[in-house]
Short mmCIF file of C-alpha atoms and ligand atoms in Angstrom, two decimals:
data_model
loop_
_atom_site.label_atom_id
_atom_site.label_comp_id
_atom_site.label_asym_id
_atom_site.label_seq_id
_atom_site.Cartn_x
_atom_site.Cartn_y
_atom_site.Cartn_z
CA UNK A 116 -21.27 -16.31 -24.09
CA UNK A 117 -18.42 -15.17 -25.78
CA UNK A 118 -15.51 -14.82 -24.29
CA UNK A 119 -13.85 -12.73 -26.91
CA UNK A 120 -14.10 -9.05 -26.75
CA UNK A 121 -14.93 -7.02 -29.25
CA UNK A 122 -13.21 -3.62 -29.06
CA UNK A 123 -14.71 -0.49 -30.94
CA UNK A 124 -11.37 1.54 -31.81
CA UNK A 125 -10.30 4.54 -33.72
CA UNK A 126 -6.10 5.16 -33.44
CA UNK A 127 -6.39 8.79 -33.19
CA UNK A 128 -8.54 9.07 -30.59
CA UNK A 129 -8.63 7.22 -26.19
CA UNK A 130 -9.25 4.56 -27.55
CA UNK A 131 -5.21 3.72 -27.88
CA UNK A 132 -5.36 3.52 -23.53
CA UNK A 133 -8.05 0.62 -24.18
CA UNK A 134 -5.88 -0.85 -26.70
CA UNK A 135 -2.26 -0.84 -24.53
CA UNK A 136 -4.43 -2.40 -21.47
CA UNK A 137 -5.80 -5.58 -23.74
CA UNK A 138 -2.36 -5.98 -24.83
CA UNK A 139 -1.00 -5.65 -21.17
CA UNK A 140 -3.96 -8.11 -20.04
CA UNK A 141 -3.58 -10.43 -22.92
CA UNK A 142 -7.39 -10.21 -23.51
CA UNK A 143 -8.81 -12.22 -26.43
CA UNK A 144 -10.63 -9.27 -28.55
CA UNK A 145 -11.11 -8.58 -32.04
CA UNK A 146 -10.97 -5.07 -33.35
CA UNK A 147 -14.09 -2.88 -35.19
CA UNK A 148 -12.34 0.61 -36.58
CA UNK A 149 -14.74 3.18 -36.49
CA UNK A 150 -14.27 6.03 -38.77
CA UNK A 151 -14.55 9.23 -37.62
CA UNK A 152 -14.75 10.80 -40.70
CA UNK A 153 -17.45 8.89 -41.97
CA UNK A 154 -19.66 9.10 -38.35
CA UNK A 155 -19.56 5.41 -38.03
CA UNK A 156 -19.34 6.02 -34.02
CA UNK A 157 -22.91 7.72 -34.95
CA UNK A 158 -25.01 5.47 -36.68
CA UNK A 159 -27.78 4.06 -35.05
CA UNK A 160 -26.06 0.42 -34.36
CA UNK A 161 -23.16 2.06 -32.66
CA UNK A 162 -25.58 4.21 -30.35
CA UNK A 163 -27.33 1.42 -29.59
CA UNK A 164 -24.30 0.01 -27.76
CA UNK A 165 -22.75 3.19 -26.59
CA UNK A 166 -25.48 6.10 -26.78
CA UNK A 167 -22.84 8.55 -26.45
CA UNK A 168 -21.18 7.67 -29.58
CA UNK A 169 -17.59 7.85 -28.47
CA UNK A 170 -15.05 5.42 -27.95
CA UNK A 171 -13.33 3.29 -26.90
CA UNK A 172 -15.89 1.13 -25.67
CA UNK A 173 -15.99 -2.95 -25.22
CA UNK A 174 -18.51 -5.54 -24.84
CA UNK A 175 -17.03 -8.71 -23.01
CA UNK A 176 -19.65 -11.43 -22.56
CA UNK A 177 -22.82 -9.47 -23.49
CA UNK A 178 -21.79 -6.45 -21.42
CA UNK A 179 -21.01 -2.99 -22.71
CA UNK A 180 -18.28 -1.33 -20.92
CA UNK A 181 -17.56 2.50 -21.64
CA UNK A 182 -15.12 5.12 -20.82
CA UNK A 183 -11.79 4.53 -20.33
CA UNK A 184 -10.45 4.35 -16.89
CA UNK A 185 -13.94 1.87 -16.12
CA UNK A 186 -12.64 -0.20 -19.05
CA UNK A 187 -8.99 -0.38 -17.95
CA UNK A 188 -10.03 -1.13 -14.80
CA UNK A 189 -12.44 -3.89 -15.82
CA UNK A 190 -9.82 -5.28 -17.68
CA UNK A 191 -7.83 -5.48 -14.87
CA UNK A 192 -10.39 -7.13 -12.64
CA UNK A 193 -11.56 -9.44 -15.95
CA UNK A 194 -8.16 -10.80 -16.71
CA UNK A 195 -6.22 -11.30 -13.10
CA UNK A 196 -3.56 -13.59 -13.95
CA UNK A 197 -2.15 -10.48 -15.72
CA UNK A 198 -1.70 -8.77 -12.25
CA UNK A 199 -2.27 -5.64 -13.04
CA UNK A 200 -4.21 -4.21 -9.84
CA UNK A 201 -3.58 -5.26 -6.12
CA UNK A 202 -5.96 -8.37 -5.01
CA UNK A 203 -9.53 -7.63 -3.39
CA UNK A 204 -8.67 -6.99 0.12
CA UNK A 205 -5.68 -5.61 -0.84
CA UNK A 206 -4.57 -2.07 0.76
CA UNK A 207 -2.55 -1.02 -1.98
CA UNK A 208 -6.04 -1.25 -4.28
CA UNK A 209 -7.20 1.81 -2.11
CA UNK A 210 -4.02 3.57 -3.68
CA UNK A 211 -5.11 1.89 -7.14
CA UNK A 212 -8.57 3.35 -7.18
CA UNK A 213 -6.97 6.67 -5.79
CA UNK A 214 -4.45 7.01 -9.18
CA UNK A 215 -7.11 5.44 -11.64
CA UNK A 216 -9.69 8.10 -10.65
CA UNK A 217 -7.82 11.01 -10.39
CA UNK A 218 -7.00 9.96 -13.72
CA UNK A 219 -10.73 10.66 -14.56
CA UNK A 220 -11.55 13.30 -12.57
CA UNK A 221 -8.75 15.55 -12.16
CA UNK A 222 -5.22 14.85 -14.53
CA UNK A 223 -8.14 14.83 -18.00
CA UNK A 224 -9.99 17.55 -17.58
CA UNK A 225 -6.76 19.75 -16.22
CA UNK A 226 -5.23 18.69 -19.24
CA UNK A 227 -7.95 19.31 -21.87
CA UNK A 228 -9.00 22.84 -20.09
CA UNK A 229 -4.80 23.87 -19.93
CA UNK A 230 -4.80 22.71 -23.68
CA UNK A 231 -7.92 24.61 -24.84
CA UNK A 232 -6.74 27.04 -23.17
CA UNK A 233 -10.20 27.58 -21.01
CA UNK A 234 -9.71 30.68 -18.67
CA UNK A 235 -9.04 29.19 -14.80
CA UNK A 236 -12.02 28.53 -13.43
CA UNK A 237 -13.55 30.13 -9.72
CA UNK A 238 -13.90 29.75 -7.42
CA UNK A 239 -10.97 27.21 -6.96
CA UNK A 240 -12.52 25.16 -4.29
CA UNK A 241 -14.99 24.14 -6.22
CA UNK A 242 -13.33 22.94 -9.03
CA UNK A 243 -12.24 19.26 -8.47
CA UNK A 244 -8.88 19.35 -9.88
CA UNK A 245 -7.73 22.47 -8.22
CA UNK A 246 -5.22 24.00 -10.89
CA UNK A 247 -3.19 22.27 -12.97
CA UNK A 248 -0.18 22.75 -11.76
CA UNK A 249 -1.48 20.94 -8.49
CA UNK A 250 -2.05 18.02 -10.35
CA UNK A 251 0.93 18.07 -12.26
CA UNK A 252 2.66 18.70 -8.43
CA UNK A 253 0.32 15.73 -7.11
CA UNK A 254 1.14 13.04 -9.60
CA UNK A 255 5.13 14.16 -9.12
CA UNK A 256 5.13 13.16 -5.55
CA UNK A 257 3.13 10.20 -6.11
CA UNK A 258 5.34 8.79 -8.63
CA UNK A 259 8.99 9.75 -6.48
CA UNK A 260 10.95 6.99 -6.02
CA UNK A 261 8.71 5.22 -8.40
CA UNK A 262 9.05 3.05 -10.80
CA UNK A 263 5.34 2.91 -10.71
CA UNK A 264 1.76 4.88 -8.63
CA UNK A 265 2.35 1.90 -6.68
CA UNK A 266 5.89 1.40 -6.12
CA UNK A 267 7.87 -1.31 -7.63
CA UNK A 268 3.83 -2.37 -9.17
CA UNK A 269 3.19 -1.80 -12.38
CA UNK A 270 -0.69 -2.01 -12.58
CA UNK A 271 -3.42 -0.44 -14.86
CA UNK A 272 -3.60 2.65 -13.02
CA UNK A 273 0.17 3.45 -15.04
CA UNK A 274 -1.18 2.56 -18.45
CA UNK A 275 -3.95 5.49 -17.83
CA UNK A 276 -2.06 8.13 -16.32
CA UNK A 277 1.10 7.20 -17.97
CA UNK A 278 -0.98 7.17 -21.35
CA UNK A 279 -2.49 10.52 -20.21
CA UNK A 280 1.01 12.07 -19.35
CA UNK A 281 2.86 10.72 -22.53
CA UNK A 282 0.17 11.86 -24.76
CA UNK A 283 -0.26 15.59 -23.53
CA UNK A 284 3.43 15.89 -23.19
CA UNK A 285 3.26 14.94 -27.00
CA UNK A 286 0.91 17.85 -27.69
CA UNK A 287 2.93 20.63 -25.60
CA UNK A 288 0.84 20.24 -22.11
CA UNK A 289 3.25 22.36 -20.08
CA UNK A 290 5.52 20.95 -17.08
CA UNK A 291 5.57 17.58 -18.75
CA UNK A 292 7.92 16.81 -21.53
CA UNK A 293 11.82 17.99 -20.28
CA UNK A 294 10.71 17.56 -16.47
CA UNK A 295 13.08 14.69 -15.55
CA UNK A 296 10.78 12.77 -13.18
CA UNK A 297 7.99 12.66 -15.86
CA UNK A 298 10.12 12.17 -18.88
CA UNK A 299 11.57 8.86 -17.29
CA UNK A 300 7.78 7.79 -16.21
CA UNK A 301 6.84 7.67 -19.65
CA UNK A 302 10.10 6.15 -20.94
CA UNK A 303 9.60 3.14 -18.58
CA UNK A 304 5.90 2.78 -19.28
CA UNK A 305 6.07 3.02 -23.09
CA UNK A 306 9.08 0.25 -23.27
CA UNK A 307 7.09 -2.01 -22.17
CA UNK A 308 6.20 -4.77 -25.20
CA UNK A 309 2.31 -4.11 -24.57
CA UNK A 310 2.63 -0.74 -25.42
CA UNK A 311 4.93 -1.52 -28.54
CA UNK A 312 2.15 -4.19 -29.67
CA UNK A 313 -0.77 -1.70 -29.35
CA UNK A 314 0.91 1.24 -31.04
CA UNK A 315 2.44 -0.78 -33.74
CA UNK A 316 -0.96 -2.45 -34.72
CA UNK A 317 -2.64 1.22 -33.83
N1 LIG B 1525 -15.36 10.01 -21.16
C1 LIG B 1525 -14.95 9.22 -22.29
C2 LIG B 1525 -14.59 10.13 -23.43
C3 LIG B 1525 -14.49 9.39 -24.71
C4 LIG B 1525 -14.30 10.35 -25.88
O1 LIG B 1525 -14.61 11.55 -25.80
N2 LIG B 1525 -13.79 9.82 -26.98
C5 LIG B 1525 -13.63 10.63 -28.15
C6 LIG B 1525 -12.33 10.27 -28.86
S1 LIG B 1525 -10.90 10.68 -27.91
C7 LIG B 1525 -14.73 10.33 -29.14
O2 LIG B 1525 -15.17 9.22 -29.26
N3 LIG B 1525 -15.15 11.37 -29.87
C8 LIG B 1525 -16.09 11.22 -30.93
C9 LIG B 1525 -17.26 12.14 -30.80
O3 LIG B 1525 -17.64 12.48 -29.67
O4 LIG B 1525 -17.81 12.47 -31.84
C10 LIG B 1525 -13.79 8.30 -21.91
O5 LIG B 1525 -13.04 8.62 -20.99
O6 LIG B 1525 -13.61 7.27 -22.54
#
């Protein structure tokens, strides 16, 4: 079995989270572009892997691996001498599961419904990310003093949110670019030479 992942990528698209967390895990992958454009994530090879048609998605030793935060985590898990989540057993994973789900459930869609500019949902209860500026409040506190969702740890759960944060600030997300405790989040998470490696290969 292969130990060499093969990573189905497009630059403008998630897919650039996947590609900062092989970089930070020093994963041995090779690297299939799919072009939008030309619906390669839709022919009927490419839905045979991922039947969704969307990337990124992975297959590491025969097994398919889909949407994002499962495949930053899995990279985590897959390549531990990197040290990028807290040990099985470990507390502090609790807190890693916490930031790498809300991730998922809450800070992407509050993001894509503030950016499509999707009227606020009701009733509030109901909706799992409460309001966006909740989560935007949330993630604050969570990441005062920082550096990192875990403290002084850098782990996987920073390259998804931080990817998440840097890349709606980009876009005009309100409350992120210009607020000083997110600005200097992003700053630390995109020096690091992982980052610089993904985005420079895109
Ligand atoms: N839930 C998935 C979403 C993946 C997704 O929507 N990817 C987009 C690119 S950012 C895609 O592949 N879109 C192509 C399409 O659906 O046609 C995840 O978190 O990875």
């Amino acid at each position: 079995m292969s130990e060499e992942i093969t990573f189905y990528h497009n630059p403008r698209s998630r897919a650039q989270m996947a590609h900062w967390m092989l970089e930070e895990a020093a994963a041995p992958y090779k690297t299939i572009i799919l072009d939008f454009e030309k619906g390669e994530h839709k022919t009927p090879e490419f839905l045979a892997i991922n039947p969704m048609g969307k990337l990124p998605t992975i297959v590491h030793r025969g097994t398919v691996v889909t949407e994002t935060g499962a495949i930053i985590a899995y990279l985590a898990d897959a390549f531990p001498e990197a040290g990028l989540a807290p040990a099985m057993g470990d507390a502090a994973r609790g807190t890693y599961f916490r930031w790498l789900f809300f991730g998922a459930g809450c800070l992407e869609p509050a993001i894509l419904d503030k950016m499509l500019k999707r009227p606020d949902a009701e009733p509030k209860a109901a909706i799992g990310y409460g309001s966006y500026e909740d989560v935007l409040s949330t993630l604050k506190d969570a990441l005062t003093p920082g550096p990192y969702l875990l403290g002084s740890l850098f782990s996987a759960a920073d390259v998804y949110i931080g990817s998440q944060i840097n890349w709606a600030g980009m876009f005009g997300a309100p409350g992120l670019k210009g607020d000083p405790v997110f600005d200097a989040y992003v700053a630390r998470v995109t020096d690091r030479p992982a980052y610089k490696r993904a985005m420079a290969g895109m």
